[in-house]
PDB file of C-alpha atoms in Angstrom:
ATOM      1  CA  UNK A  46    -116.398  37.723  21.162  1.00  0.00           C
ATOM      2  CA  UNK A  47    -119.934  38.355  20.944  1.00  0.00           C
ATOM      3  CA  UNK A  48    -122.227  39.177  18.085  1.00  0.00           C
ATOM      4  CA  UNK A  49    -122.513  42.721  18.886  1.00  0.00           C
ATOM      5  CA  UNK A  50    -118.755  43.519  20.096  1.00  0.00           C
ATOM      6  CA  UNK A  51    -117.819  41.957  16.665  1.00  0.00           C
ATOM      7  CA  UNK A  52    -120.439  44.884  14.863  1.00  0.00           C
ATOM      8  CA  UNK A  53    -119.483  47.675  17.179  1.00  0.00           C
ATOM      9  CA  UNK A  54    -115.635  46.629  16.387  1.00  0.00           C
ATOM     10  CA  UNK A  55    -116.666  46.745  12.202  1.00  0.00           C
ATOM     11  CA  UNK A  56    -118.464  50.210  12.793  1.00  0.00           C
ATOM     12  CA  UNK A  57    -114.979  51.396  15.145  1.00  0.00           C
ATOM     13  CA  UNK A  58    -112.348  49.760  12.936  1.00  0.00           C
ATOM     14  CA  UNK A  59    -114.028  50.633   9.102  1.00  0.00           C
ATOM     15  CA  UNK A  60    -116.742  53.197   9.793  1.00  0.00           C
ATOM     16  CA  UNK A  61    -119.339  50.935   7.962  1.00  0.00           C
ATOM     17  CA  UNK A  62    -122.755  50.158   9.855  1.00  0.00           C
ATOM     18  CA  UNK A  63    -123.269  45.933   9.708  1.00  0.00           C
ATOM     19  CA  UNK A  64    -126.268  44.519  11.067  1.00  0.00           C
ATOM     20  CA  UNK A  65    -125.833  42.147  13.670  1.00  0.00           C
ATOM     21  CA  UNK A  66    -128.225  39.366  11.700  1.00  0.00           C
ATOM     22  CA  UNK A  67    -126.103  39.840   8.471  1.00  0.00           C
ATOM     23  CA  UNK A  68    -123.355  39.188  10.734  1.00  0.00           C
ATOM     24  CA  UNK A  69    -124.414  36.220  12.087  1.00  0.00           C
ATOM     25  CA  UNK A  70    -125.386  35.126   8.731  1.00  0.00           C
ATOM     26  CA  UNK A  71    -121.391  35.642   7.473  1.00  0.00           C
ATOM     27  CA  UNK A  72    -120.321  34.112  10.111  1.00  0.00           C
ATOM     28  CA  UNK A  73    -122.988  30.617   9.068  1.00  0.00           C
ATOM     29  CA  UNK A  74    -121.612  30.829   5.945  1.00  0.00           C
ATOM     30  CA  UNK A  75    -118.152  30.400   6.377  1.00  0.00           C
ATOM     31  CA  UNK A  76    -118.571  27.430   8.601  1.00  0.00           C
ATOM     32  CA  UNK A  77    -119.077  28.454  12.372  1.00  0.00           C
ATOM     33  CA  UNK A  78    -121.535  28.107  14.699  1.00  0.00           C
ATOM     34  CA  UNK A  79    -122.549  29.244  17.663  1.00  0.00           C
ATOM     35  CA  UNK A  80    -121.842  27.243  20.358  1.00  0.00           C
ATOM     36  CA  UNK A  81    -122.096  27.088  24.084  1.00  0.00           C
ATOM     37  CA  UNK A  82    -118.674  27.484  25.715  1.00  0.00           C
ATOM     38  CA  UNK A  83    -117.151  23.844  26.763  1.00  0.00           C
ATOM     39  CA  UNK A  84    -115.930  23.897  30.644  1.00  0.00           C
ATOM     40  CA  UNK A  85    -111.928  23.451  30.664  1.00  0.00           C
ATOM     41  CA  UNK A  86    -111.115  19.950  31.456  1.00  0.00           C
ATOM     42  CA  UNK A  87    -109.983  19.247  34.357  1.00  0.00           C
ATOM     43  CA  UNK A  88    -107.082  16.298  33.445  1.00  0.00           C
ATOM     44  CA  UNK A  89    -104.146  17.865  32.600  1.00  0.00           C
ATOM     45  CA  UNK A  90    -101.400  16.025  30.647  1.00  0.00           C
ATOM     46  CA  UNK A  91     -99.414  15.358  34.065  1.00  0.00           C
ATOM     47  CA  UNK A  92    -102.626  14.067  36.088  1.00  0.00           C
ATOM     48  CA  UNK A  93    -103.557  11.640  32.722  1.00  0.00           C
ATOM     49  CA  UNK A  94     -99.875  10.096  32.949  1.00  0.00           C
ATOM     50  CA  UNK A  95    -100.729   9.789  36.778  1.00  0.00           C
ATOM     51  CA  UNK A  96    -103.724   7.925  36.012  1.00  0.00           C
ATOM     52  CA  UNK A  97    -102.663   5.687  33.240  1.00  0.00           C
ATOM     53  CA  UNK A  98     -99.299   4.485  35.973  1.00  0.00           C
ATOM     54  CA  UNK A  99    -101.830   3.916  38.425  1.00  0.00           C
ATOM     55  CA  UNK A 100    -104.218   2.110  36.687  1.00  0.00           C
ATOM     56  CA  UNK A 101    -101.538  -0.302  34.999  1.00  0.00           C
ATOM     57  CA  UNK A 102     -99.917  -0.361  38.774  1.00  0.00           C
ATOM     58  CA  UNK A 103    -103.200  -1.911  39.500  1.00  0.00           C
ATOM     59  CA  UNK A 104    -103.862  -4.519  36.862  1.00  0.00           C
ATOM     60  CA  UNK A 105    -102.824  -7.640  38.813  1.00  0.00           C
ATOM     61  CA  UNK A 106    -104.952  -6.876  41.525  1.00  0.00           C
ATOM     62  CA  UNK A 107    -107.257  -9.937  43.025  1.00  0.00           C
ATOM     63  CA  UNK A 108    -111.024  -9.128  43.597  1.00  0.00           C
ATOM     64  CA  UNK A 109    -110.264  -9.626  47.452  1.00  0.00           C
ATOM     65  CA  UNK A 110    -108.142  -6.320  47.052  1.00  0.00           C
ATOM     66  CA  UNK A 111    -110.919  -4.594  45.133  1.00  0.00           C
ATOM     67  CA  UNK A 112    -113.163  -5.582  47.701  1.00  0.00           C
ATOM     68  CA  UNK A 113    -111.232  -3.021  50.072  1.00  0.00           C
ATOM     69  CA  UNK A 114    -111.837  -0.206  47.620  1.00  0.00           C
ATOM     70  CA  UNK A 115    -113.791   3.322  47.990  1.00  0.00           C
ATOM     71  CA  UNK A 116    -114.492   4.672  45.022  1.00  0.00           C
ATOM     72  CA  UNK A 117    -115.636   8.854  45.612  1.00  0.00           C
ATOM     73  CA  UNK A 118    -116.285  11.645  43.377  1.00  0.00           C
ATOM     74  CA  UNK A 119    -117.951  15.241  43.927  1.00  0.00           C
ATOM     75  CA  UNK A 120    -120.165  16.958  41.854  1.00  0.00           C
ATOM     76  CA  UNK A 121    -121.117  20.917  41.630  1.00  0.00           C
ATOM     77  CA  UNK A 122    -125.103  21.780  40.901  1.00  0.00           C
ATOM     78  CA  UNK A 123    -126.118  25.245  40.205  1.00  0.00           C
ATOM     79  CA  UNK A 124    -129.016  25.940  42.374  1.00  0.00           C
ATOM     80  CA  UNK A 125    -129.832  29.805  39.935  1.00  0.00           C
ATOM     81  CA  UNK A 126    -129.662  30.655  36.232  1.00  0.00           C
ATOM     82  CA  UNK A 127    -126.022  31.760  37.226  1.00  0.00           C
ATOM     83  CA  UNK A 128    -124.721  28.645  34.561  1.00  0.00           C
ATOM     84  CA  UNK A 129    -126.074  29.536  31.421  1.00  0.00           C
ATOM     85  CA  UNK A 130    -122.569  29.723  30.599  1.00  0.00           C
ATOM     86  CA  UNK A 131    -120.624  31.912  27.610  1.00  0.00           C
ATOM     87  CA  UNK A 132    -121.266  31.283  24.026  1.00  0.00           C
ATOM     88  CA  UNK A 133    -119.161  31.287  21.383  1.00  0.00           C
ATOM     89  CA  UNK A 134    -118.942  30.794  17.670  1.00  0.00           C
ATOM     90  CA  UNK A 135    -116.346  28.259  16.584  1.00  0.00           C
ATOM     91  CA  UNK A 136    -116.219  25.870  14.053  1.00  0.00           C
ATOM     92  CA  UNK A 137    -117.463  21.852  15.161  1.00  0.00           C
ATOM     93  CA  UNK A 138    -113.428  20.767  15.131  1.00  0.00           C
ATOM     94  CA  UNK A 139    -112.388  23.517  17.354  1.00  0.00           C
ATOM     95  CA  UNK A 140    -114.633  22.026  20.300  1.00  0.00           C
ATOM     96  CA  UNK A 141    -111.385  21.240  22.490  1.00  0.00           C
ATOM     97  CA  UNK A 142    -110.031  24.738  21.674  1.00  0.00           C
ATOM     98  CA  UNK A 143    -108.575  26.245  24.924  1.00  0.00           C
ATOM     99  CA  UNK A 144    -109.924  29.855  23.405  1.00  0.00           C
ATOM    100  CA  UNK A 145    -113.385  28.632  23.646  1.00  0.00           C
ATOM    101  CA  UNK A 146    -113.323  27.426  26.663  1.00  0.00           C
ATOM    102  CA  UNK A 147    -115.598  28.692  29.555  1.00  0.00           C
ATOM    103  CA  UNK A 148    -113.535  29.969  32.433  1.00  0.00           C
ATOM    104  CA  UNK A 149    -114.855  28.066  35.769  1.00  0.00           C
ATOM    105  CA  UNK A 150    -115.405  30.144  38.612  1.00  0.00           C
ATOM    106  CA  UNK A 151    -116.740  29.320  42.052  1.00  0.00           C
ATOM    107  CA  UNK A 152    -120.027  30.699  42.748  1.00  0.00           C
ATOM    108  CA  UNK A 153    -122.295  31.291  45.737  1.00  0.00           C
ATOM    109  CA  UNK A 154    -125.247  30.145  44.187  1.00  0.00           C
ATOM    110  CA  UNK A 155    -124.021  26.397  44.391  1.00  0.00           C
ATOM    111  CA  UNK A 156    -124.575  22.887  46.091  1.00  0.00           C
ATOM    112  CA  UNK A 157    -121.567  20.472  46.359  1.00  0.00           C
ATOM    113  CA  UNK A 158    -122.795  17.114  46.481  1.00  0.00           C
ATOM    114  CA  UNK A 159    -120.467  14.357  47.535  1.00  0.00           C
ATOM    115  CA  UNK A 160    -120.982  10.276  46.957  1.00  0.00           C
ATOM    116  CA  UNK A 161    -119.244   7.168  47.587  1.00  0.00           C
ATOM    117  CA  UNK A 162    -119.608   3.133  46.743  1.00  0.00           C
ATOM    118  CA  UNK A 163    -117.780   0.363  47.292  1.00  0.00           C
ATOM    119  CA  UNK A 164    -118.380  -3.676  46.564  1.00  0.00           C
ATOM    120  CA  UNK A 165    -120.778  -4.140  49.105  1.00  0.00           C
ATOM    121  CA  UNK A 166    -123.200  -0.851  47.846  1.00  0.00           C
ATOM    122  CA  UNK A 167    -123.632   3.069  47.803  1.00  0.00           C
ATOM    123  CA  UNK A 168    -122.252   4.984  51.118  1.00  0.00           C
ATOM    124  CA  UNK A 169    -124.683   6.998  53.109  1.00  0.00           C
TER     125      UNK A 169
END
């Protein structure tokens, strides 16, 4: 909830006028901050336990089978000001909150940008 839906909620709910800096300042002093909104991770519980199998499936493997290996990943760059992102006040421990998460959405303004590497370099 933002600063100002929190005052225009006070003046609604108990017909008193609070600023929106004293409110800010309450909020200080009982131990939040305001934070930028952490992106939802994208592990869940089942896809950690998938990981962790494979990875111990894996130990014993010889470099030769390594060797063999493409290793990939993706990443999304905002190309606009479009990923600013929410903000949120919340207290340092509550980082991993689901509540203050930011809700990821697919936007136009974007560039996917795709890489690989194996043991003998960086794919083009």
């Amino acid at each position: 909830m933002a600063v100002a839906d929190l005052v225009t909620w006070a003046r609604q709910s108990f017909g008193k006028v609070i600023s929106e800096a004293s409110t800010r300042r309450y909020i200080k002093r009982c131990g939040y901050a305001f934070y930028k909104a952490r992106r939802k991770p994208f592990l869940t519980s089942s896809n950690k336990r998938r990981c962790v199998a494979w990875a111990k499936s894996h130990l014993s493997w010889a470099p030769s089978q390594w060797k063999k290996v493409l290793w990939t990943d993706e990443s999304i760059f905002e190309v606009s000001y479009g990923n600013i992102g929410r903000k949120v006040f919340r207290k340092k421990e509550e980082a991993n909150d689901p509540s203050c998460y930011k809700r990821v959405v697919h936007k136009a303004s974007s560039v996917m940008v795709w890489g690989c590497l194996a043991a003998n370099g960086v794919g083009n």
